[in-house]
Short mmCIF file of C-alpha atoms and ligand atoms in Angstrom, two decimals:
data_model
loop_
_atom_site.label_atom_id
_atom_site.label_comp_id
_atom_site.label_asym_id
_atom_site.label_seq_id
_atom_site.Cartn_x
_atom_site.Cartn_y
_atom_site.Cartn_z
CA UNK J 1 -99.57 3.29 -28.40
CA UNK J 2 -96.41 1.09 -28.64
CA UNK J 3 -92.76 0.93 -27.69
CA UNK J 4 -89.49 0.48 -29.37
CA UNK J 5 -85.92 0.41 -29.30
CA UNK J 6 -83.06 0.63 -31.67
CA UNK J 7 -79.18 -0.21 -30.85
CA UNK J 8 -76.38 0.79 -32.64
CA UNK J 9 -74.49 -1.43 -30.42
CA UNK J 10 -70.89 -3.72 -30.87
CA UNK J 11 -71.67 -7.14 -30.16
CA UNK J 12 -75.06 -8.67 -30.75
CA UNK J 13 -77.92 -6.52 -29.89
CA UNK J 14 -81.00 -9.07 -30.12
CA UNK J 15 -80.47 -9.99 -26.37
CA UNK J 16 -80.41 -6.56 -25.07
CA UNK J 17 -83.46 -5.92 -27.27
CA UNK J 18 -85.10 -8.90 -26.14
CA UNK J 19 -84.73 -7.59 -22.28
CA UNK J 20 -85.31 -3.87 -23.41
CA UNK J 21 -88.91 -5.09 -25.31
CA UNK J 22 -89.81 -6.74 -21.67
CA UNK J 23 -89.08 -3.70 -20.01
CA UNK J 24 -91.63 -1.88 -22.60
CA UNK J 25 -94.31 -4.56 -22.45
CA UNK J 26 -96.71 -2.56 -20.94
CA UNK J 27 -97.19 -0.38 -23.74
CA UNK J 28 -98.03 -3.17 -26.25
CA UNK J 29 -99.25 -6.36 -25.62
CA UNK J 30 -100.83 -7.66 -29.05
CA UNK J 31 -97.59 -8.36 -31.44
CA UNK J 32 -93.77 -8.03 -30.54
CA UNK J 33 -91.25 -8.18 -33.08
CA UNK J 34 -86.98 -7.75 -33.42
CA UNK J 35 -85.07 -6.91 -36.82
CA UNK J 36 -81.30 -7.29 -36.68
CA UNK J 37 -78.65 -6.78 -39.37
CA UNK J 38 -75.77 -8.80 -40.39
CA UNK J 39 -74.87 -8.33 -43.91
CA UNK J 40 -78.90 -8.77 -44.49
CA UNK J 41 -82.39 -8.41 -42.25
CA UNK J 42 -82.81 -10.94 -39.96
CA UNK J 43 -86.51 -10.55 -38.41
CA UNK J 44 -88.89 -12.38 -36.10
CA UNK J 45 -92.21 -11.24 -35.50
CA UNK J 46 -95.23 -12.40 -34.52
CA UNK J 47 -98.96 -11.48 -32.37
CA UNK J 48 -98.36 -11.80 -28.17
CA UNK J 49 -96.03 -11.12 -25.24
CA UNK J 50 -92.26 -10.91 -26.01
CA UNK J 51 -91.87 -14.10 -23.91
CA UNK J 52 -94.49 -15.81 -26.36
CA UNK J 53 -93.15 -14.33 -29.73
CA UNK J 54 -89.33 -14.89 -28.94
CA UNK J 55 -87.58 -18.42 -28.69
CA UNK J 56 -84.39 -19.63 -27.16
CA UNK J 57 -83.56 -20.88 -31.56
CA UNK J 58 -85.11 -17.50 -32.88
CA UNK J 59 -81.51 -15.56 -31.46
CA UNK J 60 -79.11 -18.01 -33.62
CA UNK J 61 -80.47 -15.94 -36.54
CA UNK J 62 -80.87 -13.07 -34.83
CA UNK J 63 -77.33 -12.14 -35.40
CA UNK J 64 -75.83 -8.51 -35.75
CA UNK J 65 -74.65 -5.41 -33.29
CA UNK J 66 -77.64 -3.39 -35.04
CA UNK J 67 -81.21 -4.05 -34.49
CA UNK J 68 -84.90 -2.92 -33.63
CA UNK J 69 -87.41 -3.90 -31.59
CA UNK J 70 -91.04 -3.37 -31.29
CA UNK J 71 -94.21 -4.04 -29.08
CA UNK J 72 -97.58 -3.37 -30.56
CA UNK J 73 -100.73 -2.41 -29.61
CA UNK J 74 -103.10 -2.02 -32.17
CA UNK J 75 -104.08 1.76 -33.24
CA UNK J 76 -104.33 2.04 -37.08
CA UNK J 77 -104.98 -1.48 -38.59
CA UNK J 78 -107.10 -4.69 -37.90
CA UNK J 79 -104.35 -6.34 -35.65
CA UNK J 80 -103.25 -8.91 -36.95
CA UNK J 81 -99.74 -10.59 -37.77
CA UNK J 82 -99.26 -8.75 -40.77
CA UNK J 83 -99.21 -5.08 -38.96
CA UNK J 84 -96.34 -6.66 -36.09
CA UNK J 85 -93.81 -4.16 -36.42
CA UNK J 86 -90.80 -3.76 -37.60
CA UNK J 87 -91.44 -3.06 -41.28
CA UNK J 88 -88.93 -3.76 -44.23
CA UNK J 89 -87.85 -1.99 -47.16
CA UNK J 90 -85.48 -2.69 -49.94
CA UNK J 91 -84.93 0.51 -51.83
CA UNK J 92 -82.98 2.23 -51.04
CA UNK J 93 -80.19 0.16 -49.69
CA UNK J 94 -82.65 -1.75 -47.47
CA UNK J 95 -84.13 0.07 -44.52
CA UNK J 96 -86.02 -1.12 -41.13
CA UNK J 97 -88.57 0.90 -39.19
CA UNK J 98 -90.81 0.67 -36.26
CA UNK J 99 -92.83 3.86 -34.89
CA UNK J 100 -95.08 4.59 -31.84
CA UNK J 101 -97.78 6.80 -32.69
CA UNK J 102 -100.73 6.74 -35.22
CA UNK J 103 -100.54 8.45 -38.22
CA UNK J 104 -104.18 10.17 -38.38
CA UNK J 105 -104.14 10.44 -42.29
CA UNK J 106 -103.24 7.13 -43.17
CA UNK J 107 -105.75 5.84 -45.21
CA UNK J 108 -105.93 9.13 -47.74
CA UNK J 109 -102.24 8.85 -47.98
CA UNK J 110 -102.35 4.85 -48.31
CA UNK J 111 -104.14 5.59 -51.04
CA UNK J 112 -102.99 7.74 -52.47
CA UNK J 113 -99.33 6.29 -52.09
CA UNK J 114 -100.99 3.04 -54.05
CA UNK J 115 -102.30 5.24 -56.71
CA UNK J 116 -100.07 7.53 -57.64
CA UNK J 117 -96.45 5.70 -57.12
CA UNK J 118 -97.78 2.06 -57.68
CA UNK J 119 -96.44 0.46 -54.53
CA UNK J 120 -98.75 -1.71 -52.84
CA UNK J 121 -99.08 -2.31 -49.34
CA UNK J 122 -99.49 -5.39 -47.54
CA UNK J 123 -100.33 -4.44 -43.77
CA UNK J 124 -103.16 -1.97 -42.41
CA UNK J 125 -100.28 -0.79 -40.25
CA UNK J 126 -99.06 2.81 -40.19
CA UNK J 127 -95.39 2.35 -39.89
CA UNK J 128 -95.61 0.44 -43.47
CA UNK J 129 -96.90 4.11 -44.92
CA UNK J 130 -94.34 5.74 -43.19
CA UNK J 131 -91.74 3.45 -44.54
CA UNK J 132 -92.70 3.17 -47.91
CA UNK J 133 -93.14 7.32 -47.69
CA UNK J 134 -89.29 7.68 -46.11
CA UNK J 135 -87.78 5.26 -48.53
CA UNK J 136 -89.44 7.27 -51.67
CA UNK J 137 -87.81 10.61 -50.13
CA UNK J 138 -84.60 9.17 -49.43
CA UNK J 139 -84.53 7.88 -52.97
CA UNK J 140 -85.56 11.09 -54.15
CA UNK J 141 -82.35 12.71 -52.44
CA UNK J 142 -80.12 10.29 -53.53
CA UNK J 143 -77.01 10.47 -53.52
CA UNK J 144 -77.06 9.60 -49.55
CA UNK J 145 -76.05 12.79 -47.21
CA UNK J 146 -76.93 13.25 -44.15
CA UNK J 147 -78.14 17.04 -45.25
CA UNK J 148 -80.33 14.80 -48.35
CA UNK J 149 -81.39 12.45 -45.13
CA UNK J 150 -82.89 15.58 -43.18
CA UNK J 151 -84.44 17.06 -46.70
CA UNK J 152 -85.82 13.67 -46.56
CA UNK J 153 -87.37 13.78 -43.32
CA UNK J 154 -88.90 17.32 -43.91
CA UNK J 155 -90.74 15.42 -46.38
CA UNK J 156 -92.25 12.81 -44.06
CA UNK J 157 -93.02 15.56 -42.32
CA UNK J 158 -94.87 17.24 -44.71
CA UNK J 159 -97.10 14.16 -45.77
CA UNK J 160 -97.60 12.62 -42.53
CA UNK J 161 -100.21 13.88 -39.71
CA UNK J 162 -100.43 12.65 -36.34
CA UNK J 163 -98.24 11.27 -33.80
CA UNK J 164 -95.18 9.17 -35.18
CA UNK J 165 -91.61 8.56 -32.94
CA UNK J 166 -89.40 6.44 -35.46
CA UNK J 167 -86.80 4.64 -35.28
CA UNK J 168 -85.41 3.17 -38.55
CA UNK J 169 -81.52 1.94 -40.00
CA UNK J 170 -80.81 2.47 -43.66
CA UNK J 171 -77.90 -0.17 -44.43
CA UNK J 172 -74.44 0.89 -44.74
CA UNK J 173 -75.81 4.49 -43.70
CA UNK J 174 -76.38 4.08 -40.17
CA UNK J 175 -79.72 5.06 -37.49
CA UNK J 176 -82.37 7.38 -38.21
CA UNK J 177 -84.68 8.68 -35.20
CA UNK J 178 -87.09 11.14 -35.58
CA UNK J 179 -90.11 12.61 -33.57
CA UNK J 180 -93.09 14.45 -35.10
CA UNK J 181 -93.14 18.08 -34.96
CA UNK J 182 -95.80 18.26 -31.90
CA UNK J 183 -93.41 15.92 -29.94
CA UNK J 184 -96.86 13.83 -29.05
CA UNK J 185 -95.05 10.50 -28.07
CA UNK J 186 -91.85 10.07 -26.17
CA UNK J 187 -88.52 9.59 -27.54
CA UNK J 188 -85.22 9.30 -25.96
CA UNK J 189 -81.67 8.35 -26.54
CA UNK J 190 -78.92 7.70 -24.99
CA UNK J 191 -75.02 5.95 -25.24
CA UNK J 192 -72.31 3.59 -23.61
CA UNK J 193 -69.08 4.38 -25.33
CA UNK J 194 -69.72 4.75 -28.50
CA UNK J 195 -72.49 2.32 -28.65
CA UNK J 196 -76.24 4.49 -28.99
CA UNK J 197 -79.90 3.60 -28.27
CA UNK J 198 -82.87 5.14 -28.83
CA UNK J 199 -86.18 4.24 -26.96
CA UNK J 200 -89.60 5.15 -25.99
CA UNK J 201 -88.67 5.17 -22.20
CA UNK J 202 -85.34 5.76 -20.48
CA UNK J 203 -86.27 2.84 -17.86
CA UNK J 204 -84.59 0.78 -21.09
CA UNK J 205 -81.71 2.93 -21.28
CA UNK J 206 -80.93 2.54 -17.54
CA UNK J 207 -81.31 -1.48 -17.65
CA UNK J 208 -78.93 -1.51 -20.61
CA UNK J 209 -76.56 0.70 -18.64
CA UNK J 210 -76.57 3.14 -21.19
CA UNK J 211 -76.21 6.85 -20.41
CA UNK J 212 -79.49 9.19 -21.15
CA UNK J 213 -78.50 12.06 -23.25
CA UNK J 214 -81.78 13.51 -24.01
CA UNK J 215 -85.13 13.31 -25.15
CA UNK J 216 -85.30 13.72 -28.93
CA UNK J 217 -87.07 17.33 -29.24
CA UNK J 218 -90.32 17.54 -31.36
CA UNK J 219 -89.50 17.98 -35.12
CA UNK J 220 -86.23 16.71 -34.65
CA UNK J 221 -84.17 14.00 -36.15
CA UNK J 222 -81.21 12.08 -34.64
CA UNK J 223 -79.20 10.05 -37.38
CA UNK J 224 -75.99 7.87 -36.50
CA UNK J 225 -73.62 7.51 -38.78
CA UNK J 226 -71.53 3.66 -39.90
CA UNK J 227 -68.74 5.86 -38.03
CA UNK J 228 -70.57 6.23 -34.95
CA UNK J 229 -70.33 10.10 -35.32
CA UNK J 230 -74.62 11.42 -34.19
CA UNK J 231 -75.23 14.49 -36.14
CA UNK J 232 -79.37 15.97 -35.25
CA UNK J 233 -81.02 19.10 -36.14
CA UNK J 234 -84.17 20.50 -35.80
CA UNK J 235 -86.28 20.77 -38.90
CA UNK J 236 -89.28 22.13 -37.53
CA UNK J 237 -90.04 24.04 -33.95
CA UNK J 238 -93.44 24.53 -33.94
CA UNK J 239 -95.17 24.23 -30.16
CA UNK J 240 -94.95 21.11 -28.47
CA UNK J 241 -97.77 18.69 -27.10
CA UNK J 242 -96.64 15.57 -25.55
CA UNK J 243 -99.45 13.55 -24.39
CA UNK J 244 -100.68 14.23 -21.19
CA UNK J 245 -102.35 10.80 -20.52
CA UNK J 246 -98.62 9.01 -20.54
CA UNK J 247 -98.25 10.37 -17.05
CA UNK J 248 -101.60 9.80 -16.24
CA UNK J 249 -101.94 5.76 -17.25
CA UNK J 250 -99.80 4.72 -19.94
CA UNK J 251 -95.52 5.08 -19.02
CA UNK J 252 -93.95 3.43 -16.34
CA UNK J 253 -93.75 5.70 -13.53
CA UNK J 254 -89.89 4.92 -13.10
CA UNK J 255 -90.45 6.48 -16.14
CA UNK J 256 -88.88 10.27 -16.86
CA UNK J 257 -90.66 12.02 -20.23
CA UNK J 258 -89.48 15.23 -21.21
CA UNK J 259 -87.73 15.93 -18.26
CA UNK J 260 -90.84 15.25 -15.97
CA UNK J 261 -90.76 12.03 -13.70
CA UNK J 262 -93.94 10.41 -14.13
CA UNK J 263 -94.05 9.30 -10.12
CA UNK J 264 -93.45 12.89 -9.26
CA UNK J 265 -96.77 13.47 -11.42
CA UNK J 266 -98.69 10.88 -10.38
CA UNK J 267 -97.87 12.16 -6.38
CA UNK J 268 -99.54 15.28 -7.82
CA UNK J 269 -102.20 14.35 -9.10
CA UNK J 270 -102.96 12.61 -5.97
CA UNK J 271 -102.03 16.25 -3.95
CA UNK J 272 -104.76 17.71 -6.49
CA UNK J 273 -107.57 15.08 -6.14
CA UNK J 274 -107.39 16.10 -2.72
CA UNK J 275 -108.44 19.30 -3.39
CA UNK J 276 -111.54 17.88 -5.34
CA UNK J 277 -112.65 15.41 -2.31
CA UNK J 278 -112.31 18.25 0.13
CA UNK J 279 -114.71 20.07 -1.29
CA UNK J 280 -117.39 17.53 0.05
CA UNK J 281 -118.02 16.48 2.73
CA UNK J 282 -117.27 12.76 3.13
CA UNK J 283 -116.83 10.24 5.64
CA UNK J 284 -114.18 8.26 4.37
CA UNK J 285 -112.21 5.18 6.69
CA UNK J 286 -109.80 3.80 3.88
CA UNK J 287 -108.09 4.73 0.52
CA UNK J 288 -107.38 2.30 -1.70
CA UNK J 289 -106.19 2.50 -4.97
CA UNK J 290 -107.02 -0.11 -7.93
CA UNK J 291 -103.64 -1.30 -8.74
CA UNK J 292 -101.09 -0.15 -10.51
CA UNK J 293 -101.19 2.92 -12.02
CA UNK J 294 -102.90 5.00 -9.48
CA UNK J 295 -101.18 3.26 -6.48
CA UNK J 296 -98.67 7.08 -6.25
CA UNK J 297 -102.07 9.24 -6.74
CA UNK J 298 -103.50 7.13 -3.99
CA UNK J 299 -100.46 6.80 -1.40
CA UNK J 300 -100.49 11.22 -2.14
CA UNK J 301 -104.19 11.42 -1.47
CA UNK J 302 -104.26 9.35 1.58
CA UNK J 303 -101.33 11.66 3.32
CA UNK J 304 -103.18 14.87 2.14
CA UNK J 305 -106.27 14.00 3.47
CA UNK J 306 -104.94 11.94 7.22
CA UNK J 307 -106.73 8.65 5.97
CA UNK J 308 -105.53 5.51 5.90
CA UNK J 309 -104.11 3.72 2.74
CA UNK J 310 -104.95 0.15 2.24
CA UNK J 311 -104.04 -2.06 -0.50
CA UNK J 312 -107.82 -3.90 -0.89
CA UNK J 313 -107.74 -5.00 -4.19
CA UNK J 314 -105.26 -7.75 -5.40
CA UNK J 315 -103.59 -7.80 -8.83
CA UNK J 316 -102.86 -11.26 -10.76
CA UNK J 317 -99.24 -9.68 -12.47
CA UNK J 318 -100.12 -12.36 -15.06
CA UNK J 319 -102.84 -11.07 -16.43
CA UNK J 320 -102.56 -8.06 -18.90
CA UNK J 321 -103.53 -4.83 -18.37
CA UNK J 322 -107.63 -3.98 -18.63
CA UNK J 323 -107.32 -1.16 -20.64
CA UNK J 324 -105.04 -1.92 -22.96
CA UNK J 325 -106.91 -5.02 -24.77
CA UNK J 326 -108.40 -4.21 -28.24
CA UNK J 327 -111.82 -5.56 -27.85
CA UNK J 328 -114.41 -5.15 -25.28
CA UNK J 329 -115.39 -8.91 -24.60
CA UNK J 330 -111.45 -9.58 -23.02
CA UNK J 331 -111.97 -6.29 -20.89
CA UNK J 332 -115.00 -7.18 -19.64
CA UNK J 333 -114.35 -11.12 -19.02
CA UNK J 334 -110.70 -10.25 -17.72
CA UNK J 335 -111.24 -7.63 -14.37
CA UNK J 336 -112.73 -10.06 -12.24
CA UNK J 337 -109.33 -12.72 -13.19
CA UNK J 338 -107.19 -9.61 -12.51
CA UNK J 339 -108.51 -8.33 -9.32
CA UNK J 340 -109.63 -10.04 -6.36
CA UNK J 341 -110.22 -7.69 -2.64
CA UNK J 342 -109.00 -8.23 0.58
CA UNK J 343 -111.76 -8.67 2.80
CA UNK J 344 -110.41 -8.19 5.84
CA UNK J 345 -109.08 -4.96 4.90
CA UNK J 346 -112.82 -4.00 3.47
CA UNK J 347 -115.47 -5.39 5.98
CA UNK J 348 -117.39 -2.86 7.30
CA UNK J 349 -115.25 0.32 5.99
CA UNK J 350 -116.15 3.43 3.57
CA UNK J 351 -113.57 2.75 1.10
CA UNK J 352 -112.19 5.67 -1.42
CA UNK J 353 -111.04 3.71 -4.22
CA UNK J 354 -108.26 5.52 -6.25
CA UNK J 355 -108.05 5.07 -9.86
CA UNK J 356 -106.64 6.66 -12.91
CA UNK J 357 -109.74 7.65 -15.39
CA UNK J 358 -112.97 6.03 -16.26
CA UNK J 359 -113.30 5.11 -20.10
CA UNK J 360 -116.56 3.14 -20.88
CA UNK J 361 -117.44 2.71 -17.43
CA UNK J 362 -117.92 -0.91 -17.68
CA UNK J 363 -114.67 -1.35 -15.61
CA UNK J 364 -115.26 0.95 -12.55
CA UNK J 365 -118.73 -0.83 -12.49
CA UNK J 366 -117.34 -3.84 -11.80
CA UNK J 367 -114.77 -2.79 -9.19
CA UNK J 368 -117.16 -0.95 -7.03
CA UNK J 369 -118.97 -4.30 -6.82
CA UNK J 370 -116.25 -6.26 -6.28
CA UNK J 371 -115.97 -4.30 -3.38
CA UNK J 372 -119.25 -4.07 -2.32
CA UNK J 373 -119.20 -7.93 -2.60
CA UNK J 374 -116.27 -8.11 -0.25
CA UNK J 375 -118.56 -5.99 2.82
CA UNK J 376 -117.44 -2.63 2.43
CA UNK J 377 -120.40 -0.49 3.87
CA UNK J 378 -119.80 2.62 1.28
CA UNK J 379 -117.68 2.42 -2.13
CA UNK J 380 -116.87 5.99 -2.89
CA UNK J 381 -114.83 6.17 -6.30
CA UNK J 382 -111.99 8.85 -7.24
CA UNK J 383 -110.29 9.84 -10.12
CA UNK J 384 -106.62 11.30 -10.79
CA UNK J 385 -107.69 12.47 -14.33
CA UNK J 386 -111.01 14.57 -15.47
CA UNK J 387 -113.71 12.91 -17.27
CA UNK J 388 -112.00 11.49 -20.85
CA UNK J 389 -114.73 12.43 -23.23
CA UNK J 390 -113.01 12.70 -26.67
CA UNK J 391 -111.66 9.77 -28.33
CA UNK J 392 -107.38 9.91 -28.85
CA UNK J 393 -106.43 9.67 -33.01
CA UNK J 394 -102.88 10.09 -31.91
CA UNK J 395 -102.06 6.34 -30.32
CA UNK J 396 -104.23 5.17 -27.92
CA UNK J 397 -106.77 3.19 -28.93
CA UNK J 398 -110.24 4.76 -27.05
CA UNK J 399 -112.69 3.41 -29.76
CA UNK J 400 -115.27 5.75 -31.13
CA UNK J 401 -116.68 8.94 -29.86
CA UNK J 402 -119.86 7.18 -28.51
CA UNK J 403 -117.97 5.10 -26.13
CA UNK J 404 -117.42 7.72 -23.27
CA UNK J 405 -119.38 7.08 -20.19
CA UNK J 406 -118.81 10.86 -19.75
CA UNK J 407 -119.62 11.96 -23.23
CA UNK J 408 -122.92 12.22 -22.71
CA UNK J 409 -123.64 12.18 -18.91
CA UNK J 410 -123.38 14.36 -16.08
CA UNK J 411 -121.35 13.23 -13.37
CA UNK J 412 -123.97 12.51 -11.07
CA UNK J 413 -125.05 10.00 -13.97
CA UNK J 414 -121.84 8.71 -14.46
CA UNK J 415 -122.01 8.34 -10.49
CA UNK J 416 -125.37 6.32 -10.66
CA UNK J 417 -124.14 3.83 -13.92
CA UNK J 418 -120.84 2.96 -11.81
CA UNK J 419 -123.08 2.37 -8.61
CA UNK J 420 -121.08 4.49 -6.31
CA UNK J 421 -121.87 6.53 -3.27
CA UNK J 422 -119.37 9.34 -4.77
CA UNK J 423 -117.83 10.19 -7.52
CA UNK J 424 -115.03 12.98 -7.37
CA UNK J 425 -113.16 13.81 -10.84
CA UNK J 426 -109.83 15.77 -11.13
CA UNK J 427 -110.14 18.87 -12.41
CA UNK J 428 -108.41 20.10 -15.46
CA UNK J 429 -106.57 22.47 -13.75
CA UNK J 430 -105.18 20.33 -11.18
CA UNK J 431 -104.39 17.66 -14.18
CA UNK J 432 -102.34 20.35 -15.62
CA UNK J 433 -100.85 21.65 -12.41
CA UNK J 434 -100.27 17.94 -11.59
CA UNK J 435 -98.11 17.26 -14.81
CA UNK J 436 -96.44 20.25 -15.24
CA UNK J 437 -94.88 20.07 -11.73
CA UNK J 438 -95.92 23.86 -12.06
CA UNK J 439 -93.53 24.62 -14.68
CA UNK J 440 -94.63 26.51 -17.71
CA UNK J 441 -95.12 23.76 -19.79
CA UNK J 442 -98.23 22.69 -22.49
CA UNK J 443 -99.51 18.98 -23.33
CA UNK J 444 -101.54 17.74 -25.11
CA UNK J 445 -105.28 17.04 -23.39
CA UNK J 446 -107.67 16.66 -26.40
CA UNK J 447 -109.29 13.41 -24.88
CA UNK J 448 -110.08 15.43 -21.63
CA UNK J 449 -111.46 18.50 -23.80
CA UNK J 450 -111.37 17.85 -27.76
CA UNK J 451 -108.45 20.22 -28.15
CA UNK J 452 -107.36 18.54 -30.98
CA UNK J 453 -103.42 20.11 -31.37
CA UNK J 454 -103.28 18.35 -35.10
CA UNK J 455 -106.41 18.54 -36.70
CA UNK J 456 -107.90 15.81 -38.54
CA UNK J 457 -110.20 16.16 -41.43
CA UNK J 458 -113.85 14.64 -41.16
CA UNK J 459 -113.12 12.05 -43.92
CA UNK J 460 -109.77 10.84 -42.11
CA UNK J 461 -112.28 10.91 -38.71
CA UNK J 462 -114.99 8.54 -40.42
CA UNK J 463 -112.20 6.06 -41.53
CA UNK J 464 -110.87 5.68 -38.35
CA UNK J 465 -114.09 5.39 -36.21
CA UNK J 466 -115.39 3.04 -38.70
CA UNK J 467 -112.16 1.02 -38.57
CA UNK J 468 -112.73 1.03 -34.67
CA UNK J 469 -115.85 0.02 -34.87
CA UNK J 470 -115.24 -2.90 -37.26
CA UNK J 471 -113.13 -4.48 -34.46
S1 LIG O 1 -105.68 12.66 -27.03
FE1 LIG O 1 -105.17 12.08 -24.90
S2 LIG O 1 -104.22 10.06 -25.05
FE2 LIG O 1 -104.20 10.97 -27.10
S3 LIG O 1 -102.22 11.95 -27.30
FE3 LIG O 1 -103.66 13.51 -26.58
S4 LIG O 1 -103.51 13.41 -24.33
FE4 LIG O 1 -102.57 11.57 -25.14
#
């Protein structure tokens, strides 16, 4: 999972890049990177925050009204410097290109990319592959059209498997977006004047004060032309599954994805949890949610059900989110430096604690003690999601399919290895209800029940999981 943002802008863009890769932060914390063009690439990247990548000298050379930006967090790849995105190419014409997504047949294609067309290349990163893939089918329609550009991307399409939202510019042509035929991750563009953006969440757009048009529809592509004329077309409609678990954890939830406000589902969720605790019969004196993501679920539960919301667990903003760090060891050593309770809000009380999945476990272990530490007579422990039991090949890094706490447990097991007195999990159903805002609309849930809506072949599987693993 990553973010990005292209401008197609007047002045110089690296600033408003710069703000717009803070604003995105949260969905990649390992590398952060910013291309620009003036006559010729300028690019910066490197492995941390934006703030720790980016100096006040790096934007005298980051000159030019065009540019991309990127935060990464590590998917495909071993992580390091070499996969920061954005990528380069020099045929044809020179292109840049950044993506958010994971493309689930990389290594077969890698190789056979090497193989066949003797190109080598240097990073384990995905959005090289899908470079080097574009720039072959954009040579192959040369010369440039825009109707040789789409042939082009029907290509991509055809060799590429997974999730991918790209952004790339071709110089002298102008800026290519395009989203994978499934839609899985978010895409979304928008324009002041005649300037244009394109983004993984509109929260950019609005802090640039640029105007959302839309979201770019699955199998679609977006190109901007040196005139500033945007031509699009669809190239493939096949049925859509956006990921379900960016309103459930990952987006911003001043965040709107596909026309859904991810606040709006996160209240939901919390409306549909309460169903789940009714259904027992606890005794509960406080809610309190583990900040941030489930603080809406929480605040929704805590109305439903006439108890009183609390905020008893502290967050340190700067430390980075749990979840989103690559190896166990930070995870583990960082909750206790991230969260610290409010006693006086826990002494004595039967706390609900509110938060948005369980993964490993490990986490929600140490929570619930934290708690317990802090005198609260009963830790009871809710979730806005179902159990996550199937690992995600489509962006978000959730290791191998051994590392579910709920893989292989009942939840009265997964109840016992978290120590707490209760453990209620959202149902599907609700999840669904939740997210749609009951609209007719499908996602995709294959970590919450291996509905896998692109399939990936068993050899593809192994590379990946053993990849994983290695880390
Ligand atoms: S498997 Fe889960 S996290 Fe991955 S894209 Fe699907 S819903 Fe999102």
């Amino acid at each position: 999972m990553c973010g990005f943002i292209g401008i197609f802008g007047k002045d110089d863009v690296a600033a408003d890049i710069y703000i717009s890769l803070l604003n995105i932060q949260h969905r990649g914390q390992d590398a952060a990177g910013i291309v620009t063009f003036s006559n010729r690439f300028n690019l910066k990247k490197g492995d941390g925050l934006v703030r720790d990548v980016f100096k006040k000298k790096n934007f005298s050379y980051l000159k030019g009204n065009i540019g991309i930006g990127h935060v990464r967090y590590p998917t495909i790849g071993r992580g390091t410097s070499t996969d920061a995105q954005p990528f380069l190419s020099n045929v044809p014409y020179g292109i840049a290109l950044a993506h958010n997504g994971n493309v689930i047949n990389f290594y077969s294609l890698k190789e056979e990319l090497e193989k066949d067309r003797l190109r080598v290349l240097n990073s384990s990163s995905d959005a090289e592959l899908i470079l080097n893939v574009l720039a072959d089918e954009i040579f192959n329609q040369l010369p440039f059209s825009v109707e040789g550009l789409y042939r082009a991307v029907e290509e991509v399409y055809l060799k590429l498997k997974g999730s991918y939202s790209v952004v790339a510019f071709i110089k002298d042509k102008g800026m290519l977006a395009f989203r994978d035929p499934n839609g899985i991750k978010p895409i979304i563009y928008g324009v002041k004047g005649d300037s244009f953006a394109v983004t993984s969440e509109d929260v950019v757009l609005h802090t640039l004060g640029y105007k959302v048009v839309r979201d770019v529809l699955p199998g679609e592509v977006i190109f901007v032309d040196m005139d500033r004329k945007i031509h699009h077309k669809r190239l493939r409609e096949e049925k859509p599954y956006p990921c379900i678990f960016e309103y459930v954890y990952f987006a911003r939830p001043d965040s709107v994805i596909d026309g859904i406000s991810v606040y709006e589902a996160r209240l939901n969720l919390g409306k549909e949890l309460s169903k789940r605790v009714q259904e027992k019969s606890l005794d509960i004196d406080l809610i309190v949610p583990v900040p941030d993501t489930s603080r809406p679920a929480a605040v929704a539960l805590s109305e439903e059900l006439g108890i009183k919301y609390r905020e008893g667990l502290m967050k340190n903003r700067y430390i980075g989110r749990t979840f989103i760090m690559p190896y166990q060891e930070e995870r583990e050593e960082s909750v206790r430096m991230k969260l610290s309770p409010v006693k006086e809000e826990l002494l004595g009380k039967k706390v609900m604690l509110v938060d948005d999945s369980i993964v490993r476990g490990n986490t929600s272990k140490e929570i619930i003690q934290l708690v317990r530490e802090a005198g609260a007579k009963e830790v009871h422990f809710a979730t806005s999601s179902p159990p996550l039991r199937y690992p995600c090949y489509y962006g978000i890094d959730m290791q191998t399919r051994n590392d579910f706490i709920a893989m292989d447990k009942s939840i009265e097991e997964v109840r016992k290895n978290i120590g707490a007195d209760s453990l209620t999990y959202q149902s599907m159903e609700g999840l669904i209800r939740a997210v749609s805002c009951n609209s007719d609309r499908n996602f995709c849930t294959a970590c919450f029940n291996g509905n896998y809506p692109v399939p990936i072949s068993e050899v593809d599987l192994k590379r990946i999981e053993i990849d994983r693993a290695s880390k």
